[in-house]
mmCIF file of N, CA and C in Angstrom:
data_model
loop_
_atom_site.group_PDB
_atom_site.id
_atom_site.type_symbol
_atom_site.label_atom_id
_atom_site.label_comp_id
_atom_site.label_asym_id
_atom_site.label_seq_id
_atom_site.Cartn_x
_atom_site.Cartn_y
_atom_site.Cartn_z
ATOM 1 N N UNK A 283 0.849 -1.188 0.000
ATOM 2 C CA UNK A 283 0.000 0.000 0.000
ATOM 3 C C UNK A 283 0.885 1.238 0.000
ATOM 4 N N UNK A 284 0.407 2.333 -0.531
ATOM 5 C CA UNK A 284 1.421 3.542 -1.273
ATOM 6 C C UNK A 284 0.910 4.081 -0.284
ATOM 7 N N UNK A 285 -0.243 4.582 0.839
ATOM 8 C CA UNK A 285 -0.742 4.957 1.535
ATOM 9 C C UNK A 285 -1.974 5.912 1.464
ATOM 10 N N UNK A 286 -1.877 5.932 -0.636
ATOM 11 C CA UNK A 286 -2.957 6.489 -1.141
ATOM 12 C C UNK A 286 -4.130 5.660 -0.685
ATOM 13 N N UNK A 287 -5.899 7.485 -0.890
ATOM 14 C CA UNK A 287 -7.276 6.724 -0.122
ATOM 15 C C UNK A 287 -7.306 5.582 -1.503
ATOM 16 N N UNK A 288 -7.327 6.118 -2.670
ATOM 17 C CA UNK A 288 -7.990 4.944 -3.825
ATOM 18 C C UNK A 288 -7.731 3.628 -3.967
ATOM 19 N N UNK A 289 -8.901 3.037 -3.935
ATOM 20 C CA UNK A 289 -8.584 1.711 -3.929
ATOM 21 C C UNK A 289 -8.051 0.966 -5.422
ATOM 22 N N UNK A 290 -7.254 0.443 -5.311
ATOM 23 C CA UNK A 290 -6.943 -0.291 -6.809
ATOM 24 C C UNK A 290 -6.935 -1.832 -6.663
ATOM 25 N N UNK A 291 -7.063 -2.321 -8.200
ATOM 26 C CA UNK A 291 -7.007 -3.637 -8.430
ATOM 27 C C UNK A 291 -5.814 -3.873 -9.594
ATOM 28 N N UNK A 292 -4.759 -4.675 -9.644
ATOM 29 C CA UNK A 292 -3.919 -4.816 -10.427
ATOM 30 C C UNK A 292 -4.271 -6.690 -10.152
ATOM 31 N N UNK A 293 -3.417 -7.223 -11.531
ATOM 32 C CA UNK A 293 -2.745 -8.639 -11.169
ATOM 33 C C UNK A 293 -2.129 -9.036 -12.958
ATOM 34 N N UNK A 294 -1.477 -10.086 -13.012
ATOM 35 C CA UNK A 294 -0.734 -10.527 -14.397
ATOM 36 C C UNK A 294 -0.962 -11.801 -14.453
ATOM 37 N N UNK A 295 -1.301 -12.060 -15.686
ATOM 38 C CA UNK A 295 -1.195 -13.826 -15.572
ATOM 39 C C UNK A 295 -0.094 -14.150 -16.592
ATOM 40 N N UNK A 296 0.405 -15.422 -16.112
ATOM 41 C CA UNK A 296 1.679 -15.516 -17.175
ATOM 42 C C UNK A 296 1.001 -16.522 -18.461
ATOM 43 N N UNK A 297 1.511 -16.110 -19.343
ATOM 44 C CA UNK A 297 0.733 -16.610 -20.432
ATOM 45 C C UNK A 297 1.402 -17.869 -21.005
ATOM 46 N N UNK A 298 2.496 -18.221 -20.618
ATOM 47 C CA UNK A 298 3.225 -19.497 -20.722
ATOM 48 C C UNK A 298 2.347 -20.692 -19.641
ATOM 49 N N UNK A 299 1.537 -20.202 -18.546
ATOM 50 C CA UNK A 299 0.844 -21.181 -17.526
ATOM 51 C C UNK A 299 -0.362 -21.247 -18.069
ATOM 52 N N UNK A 300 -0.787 -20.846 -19.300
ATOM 53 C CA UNK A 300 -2.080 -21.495 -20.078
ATOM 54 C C UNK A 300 -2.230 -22.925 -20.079
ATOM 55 N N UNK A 301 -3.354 -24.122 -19.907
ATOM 56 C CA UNK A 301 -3.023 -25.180 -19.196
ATOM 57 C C UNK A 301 -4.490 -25.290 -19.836
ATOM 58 N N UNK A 302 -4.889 -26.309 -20.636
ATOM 59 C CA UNK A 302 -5.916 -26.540 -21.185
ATOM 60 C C UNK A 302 -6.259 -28.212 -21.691
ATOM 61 N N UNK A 303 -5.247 -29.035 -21.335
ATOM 62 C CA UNK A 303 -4.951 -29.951 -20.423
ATOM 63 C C UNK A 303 -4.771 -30.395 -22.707
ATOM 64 N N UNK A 304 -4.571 -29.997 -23.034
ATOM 65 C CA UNK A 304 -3.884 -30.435 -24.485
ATOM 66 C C UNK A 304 -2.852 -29.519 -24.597
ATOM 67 N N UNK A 305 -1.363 -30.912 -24.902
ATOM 68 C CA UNK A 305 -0.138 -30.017 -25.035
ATOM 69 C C UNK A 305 -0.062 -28.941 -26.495
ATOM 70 N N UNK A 306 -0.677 -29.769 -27.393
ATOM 71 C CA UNK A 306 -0.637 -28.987 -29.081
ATOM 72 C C UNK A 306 -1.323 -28.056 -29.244
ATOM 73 N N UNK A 307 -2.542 -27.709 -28.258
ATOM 74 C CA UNK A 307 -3.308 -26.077 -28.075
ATOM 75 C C UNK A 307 -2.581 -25.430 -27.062
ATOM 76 N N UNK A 308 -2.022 -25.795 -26.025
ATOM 77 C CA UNK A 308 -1.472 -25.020 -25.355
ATOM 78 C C UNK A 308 -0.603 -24.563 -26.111
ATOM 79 N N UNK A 309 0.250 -24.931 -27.215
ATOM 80 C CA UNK A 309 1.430 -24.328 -27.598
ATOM 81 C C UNK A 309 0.392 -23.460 -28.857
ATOM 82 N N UNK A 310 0.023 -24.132 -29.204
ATOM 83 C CA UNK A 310 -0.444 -23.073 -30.333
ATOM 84 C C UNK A 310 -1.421 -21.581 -29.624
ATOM 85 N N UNK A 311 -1.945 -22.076 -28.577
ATOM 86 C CA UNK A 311 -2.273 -20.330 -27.988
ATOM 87 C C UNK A 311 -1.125 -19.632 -27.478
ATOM 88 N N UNK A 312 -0.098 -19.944 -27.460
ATOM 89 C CA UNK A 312 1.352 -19.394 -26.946
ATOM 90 C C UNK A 312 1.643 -19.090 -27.576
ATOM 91 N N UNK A 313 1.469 -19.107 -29.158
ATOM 92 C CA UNK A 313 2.472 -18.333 -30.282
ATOM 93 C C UNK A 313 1.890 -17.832 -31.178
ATOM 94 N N UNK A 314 2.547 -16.799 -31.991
ATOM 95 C CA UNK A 314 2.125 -15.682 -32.277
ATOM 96 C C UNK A 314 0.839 -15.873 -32.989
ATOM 97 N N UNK A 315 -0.122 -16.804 -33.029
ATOM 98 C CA UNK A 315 -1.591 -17.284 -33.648
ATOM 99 C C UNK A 315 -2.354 -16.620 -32.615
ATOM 100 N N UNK A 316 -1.976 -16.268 -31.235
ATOM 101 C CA UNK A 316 -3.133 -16.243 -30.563
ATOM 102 C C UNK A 316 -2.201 -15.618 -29.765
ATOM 103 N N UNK A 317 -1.289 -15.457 -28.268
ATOM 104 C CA UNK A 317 -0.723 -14.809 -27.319
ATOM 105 C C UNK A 317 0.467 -14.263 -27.628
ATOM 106 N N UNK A 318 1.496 -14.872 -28.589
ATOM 107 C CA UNK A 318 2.671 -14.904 -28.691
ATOM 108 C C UNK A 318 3.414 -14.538 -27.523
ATOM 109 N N UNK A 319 3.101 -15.575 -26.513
ATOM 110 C CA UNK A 319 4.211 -15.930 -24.818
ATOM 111 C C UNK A 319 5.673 -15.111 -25.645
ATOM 112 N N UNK A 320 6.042 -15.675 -26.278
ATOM 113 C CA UNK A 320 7.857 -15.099 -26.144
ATOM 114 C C UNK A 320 7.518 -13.526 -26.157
ATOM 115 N N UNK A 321 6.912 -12.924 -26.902
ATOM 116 C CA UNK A 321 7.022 -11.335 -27.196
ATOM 117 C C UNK A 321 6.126 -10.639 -25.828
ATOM 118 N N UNK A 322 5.339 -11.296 -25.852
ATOM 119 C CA UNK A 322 4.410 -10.787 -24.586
ATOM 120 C C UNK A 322 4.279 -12.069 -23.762
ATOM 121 N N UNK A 323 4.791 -12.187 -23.122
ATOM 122 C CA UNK A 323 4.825 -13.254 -21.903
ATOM 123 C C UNK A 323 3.624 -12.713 -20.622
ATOM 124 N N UNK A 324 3.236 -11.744 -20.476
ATOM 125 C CA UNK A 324 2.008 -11.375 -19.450
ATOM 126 C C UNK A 324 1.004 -10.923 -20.247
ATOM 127 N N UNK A 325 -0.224 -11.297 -19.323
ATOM 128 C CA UNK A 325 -1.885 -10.296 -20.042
ATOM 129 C C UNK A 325 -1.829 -9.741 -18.375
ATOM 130 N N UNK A 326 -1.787 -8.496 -18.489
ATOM 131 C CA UNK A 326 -2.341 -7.435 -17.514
ATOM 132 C C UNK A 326 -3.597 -6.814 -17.518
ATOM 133 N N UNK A 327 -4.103 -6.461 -15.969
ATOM 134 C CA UNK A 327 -5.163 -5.453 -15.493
ATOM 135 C C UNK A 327 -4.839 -4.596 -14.473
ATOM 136 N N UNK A 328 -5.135 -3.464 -14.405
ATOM 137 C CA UNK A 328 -4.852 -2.228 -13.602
ATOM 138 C C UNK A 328 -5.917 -1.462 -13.679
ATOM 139 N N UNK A 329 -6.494 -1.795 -12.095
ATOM 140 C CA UNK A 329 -7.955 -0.475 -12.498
ATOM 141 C C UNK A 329 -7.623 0.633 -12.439
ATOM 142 N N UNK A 330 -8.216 1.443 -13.036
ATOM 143 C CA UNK A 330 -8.508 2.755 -13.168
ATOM 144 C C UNK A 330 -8.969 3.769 -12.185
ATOM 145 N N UNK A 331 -10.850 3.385 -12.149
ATOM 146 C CA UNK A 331 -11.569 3.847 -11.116
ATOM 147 C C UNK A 331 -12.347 2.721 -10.771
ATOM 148 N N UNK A 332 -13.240 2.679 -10.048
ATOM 149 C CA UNK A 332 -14.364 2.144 -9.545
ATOM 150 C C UNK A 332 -15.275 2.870 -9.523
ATOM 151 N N UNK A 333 -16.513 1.866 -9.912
ATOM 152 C CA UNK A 333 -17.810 2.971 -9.853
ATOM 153 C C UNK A 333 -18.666 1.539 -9.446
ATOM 154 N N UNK A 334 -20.341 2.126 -8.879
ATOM 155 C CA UNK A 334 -20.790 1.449 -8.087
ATOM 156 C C UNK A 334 -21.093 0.455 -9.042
ATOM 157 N N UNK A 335 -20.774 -0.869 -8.645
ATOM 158 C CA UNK A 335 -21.032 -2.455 -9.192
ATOM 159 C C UNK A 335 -19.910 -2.840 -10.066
ATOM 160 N N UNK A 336 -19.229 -2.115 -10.071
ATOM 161 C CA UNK A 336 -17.881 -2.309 -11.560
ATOM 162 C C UNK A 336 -16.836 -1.572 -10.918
ATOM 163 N N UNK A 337 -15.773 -2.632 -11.722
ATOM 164 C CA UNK A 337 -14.541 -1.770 -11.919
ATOM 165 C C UNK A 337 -14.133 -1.480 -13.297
ATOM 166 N N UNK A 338 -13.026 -0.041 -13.599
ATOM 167 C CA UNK A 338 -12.529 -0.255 -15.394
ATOM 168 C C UNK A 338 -11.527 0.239 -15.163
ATOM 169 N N UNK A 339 -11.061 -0.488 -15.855
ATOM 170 C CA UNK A 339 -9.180 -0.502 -15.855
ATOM 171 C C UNK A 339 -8.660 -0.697 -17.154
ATOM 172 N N UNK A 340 -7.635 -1.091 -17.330
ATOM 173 C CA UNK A 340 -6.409 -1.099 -18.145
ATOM 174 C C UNK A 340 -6.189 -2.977 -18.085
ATOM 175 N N UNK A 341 -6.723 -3.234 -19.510
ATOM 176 C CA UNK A 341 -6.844 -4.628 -19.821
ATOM 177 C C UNK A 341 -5.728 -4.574 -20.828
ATOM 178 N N UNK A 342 -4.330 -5.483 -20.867
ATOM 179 C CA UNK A 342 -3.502 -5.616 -21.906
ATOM 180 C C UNK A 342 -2.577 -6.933 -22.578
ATOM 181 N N UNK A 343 -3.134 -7.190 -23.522
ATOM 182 C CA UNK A 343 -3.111 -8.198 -23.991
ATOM 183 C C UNK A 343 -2.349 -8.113 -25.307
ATOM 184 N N UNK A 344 -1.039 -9.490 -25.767
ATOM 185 C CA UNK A 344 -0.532 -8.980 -26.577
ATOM 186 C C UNK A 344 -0.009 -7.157 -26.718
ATOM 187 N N UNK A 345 0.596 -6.828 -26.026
ATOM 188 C CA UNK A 345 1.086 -5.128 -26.070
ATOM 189 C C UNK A 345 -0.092 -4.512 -26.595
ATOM 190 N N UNK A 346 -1.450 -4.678 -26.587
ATOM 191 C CA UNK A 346 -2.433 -4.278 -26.360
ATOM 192 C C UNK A 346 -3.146 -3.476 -25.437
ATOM 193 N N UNK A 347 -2.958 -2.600 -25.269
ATOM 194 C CA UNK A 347 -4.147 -1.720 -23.967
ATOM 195 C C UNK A 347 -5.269 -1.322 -24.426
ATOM 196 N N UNK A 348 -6.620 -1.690 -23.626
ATOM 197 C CA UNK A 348 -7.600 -1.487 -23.744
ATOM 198 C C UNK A 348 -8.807 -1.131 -22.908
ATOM 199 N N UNK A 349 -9.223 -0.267 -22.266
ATOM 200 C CA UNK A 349 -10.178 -0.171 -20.914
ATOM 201 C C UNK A 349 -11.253 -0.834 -21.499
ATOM 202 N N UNK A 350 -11.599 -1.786 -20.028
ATOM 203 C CA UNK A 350 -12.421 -2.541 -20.130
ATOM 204 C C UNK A 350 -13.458 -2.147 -18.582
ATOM 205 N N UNK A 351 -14.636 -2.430 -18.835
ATOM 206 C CA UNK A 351 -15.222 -2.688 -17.480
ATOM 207 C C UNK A 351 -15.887 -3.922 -17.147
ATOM 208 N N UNK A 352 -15.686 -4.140 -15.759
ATOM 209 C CA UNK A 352 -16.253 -5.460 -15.447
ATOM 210 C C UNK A 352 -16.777 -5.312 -14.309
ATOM 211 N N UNK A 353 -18.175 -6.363 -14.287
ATOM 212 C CA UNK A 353 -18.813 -6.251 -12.918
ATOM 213 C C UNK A 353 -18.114 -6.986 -11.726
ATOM 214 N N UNK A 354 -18.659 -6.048 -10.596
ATOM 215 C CA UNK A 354 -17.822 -6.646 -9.552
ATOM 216 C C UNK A 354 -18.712 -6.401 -8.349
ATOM 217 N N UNK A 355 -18.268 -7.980 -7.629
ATOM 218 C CA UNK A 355 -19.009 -8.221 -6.675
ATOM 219 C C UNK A 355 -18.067 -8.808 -5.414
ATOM 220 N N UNK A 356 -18.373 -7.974 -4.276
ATOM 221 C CA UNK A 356 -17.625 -8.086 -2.792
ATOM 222 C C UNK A 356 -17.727 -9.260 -2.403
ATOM 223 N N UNK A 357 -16.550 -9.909 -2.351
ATOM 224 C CA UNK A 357 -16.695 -11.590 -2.117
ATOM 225 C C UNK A 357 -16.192 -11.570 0.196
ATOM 226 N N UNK A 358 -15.319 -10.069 0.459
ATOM 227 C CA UNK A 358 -15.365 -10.309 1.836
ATOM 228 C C UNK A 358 -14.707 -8.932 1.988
ATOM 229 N N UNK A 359 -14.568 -8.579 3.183
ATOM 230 C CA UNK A 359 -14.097 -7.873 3.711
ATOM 231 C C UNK A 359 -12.942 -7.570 4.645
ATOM 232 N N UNK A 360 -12.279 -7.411 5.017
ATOM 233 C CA UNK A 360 -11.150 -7.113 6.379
ATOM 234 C C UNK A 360 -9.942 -5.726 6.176
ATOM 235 N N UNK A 361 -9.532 -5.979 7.535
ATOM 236 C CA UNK A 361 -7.922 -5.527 7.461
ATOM 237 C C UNK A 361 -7.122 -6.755 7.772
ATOM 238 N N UNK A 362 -5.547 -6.377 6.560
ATOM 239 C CA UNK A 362 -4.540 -7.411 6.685
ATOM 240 C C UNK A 362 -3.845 -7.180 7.993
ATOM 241 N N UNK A 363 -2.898 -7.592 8.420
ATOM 242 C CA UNK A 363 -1.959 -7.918 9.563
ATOM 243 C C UNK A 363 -1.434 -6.138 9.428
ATOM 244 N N UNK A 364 -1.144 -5.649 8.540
ATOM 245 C CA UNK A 364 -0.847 -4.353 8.465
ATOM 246 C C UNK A 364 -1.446 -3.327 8.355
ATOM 247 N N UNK A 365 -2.731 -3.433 8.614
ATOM 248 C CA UNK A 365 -3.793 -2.194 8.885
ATOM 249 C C UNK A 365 -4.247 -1.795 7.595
ATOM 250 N N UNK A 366 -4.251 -2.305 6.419
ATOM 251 C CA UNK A 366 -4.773 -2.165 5.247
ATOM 252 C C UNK A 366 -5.726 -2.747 4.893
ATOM 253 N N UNK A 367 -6.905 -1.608 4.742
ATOM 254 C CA UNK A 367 -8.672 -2.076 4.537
ATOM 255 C C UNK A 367 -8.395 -2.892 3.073
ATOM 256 N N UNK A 368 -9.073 -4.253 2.910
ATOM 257 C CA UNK A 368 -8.959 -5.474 2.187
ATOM 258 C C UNK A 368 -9.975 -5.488 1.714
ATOM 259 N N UNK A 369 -10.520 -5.701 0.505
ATOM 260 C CA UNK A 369 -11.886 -6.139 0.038
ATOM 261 C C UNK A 369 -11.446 -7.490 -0.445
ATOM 262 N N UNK A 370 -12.319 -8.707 -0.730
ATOM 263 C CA UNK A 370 -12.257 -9.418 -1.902
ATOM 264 C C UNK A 370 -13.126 -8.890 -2.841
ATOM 265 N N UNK A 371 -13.085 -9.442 -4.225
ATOM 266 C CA UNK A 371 -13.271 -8.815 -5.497
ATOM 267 C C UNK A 371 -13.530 -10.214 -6.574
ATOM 268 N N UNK A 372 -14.634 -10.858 -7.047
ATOM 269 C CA UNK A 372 -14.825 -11.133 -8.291
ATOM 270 C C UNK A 372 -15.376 -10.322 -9.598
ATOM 271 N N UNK A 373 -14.244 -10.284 -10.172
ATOM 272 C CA UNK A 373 -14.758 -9.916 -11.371
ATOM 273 C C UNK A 373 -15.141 -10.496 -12.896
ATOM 274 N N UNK A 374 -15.886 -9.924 -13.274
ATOM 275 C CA UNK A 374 -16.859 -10.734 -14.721
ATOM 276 C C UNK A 374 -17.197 -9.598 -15.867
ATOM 277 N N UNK A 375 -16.715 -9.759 -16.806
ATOM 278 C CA UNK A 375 -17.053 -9.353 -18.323
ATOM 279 C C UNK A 375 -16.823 -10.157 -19.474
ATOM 280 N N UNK A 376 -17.281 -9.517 -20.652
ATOM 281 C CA UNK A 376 -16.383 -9.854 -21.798
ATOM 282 C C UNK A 376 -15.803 -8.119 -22.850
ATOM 283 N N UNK A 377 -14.670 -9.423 -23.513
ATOM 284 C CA UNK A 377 -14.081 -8.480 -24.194
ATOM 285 C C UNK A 377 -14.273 -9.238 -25.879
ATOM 286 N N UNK A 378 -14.006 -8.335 -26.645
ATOM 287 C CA UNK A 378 -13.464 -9.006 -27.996
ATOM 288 C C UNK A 378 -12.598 -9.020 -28.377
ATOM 289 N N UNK A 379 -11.768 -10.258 -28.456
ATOM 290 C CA UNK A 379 -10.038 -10.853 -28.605
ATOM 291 C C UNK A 379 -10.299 -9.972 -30.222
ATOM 292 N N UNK A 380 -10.538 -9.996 -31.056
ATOM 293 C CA UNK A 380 -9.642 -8.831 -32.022
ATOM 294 C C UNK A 380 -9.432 -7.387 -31.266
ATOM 295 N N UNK A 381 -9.951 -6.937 -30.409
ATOM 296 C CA UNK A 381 -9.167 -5.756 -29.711
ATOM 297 C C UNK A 381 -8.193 -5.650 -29.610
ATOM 298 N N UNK A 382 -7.463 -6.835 -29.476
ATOM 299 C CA UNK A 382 -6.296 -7.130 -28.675
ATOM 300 C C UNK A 382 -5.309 -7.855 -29.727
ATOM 301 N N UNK A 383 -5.623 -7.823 -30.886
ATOM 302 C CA UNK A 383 -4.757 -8.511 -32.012
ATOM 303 C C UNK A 383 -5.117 -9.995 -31.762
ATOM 304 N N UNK A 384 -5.924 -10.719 -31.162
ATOM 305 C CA UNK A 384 -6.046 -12.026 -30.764
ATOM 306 C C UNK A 384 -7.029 -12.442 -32.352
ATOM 307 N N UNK A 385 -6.763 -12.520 -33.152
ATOM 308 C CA UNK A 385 -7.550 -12.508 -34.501
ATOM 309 C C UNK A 385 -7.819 -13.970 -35.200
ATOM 310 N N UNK A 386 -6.736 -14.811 -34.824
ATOM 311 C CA UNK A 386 -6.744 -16.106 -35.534
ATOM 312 C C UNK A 386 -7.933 -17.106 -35.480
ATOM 313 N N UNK A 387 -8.394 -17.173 -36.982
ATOM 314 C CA UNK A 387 -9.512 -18.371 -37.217
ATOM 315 C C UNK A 387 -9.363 -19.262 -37.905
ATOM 316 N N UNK A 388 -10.401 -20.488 -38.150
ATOM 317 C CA UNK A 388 -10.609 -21.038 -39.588
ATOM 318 C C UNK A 388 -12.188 -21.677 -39.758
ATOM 319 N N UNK A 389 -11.974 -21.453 -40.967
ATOM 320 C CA UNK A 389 -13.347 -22.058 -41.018
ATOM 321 C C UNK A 389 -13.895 -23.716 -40.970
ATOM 322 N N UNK A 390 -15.205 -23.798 -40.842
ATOM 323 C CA UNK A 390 -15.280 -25.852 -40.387
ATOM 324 C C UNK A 390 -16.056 -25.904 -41.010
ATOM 325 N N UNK A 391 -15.782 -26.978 -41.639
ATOM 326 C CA UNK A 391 -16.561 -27.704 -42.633
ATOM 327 C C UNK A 391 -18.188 -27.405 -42.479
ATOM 328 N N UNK A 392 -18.495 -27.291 -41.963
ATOM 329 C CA UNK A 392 -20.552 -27.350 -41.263
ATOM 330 C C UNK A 392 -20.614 -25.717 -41.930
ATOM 331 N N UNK A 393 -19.441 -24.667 -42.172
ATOM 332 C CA UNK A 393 -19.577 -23.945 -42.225
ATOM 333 C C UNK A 393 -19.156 -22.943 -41.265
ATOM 334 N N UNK A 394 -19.107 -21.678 -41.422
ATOM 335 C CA UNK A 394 -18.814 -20.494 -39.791
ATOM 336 C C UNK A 394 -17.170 -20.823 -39.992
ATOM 337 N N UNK A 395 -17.043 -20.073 -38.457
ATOM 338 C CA UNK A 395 -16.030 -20.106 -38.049
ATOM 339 C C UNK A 395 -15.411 -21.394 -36.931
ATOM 340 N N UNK A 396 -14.275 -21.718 -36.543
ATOM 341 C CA UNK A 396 -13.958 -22.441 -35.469
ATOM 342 C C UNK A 396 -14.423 -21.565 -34.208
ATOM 343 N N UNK A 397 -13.887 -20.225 -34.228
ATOM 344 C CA UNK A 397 -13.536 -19.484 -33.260
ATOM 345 C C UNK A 397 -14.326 -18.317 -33.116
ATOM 346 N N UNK A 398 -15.136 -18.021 -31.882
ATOM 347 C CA UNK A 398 -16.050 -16.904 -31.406
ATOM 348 C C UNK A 398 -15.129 -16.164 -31.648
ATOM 349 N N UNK A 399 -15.603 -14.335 -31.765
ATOM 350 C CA UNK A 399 -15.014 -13.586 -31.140
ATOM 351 C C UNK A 399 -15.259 -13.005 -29.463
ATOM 352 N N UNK A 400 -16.022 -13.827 -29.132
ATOM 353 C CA UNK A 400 -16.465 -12.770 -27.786
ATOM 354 C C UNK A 400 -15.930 -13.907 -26.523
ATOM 355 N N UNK A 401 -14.943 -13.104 -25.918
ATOM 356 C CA UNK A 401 -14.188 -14.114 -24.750
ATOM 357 C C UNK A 401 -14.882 -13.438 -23.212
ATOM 358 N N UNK A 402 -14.951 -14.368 -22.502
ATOM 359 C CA UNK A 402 -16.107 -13.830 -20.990
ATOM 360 C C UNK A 402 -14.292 -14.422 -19.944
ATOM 361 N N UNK A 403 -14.708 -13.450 -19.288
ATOM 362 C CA UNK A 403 -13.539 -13.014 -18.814
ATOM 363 C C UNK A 403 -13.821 -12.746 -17.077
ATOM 364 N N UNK A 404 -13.041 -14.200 -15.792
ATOM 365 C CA UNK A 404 -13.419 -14.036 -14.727
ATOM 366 C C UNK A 404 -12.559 -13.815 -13.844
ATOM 367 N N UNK A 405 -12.516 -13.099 -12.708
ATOM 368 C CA UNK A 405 -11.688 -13.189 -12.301
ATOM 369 C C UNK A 405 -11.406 -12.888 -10.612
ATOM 370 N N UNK A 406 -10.452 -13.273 -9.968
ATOM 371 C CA UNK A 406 -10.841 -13.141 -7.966
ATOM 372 C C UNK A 406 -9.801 -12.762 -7.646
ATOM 373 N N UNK A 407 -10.042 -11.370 -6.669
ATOM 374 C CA UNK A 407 -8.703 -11.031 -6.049
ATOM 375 C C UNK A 407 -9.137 -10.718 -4.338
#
């Protein structure tokens, strides 16, 4: 805590710990088809503000930045061992992966596409 009043939400996920329990999609969302892990190895969030039921922040994906908002709901409350007021926090939206250069498709036989564009997006801090 910086000792600033605003409350923030940050966190990173490493994009090499994608785990989708198939080794040949895991690698293929790791490279440059879909995350490209070597060039961008993190997807980041950093809120912004808060407003009542949501937070919007700074969603970045692939060297992508994009404000996003997502609903959010108080999962608990406290202070830590160090006197810093604690919320828990789930959060829920979607985004659309071409925002973010996440673009890769193909088409299937039945017709369409393989691949939605609209990714729902959860998350607990």
């Amino acid at each position: 805590d910086d000792g600033g009043d605003e409350p923030r939400v940050s966190g990173a996920i490493r994009v090499a710990s994608v785990d989708t329990r198939d080794e040949a999609r895991d690698g293929h969302l790791q490279s440059p088809d879909f995350f490209d892990a070597e060039r961008h190895p993190e997807i980041t969030f950093a809120s912004t503000r808060f407003e009542p039921g949501k937070v919007v922040g700074d969603l970045t994906i692939r060297g992508v930045t994009r404000e996003v908002e997502l609903a959010a709901t108080v999962t608990g409350a406290g202070t830590d061992p160090w006197g810093n007021e604690r919320l828990g926090l789930e959060l829920e939206g979607e985004i659309d992966r071409n925002d973010f250069g996440v673009s890769w498709n193909t088409p299937i036989p039945t017709g369409g596409l393989l691949l939605g564009d609209t990714v729902r997006l959860t998350a607990g801090f």
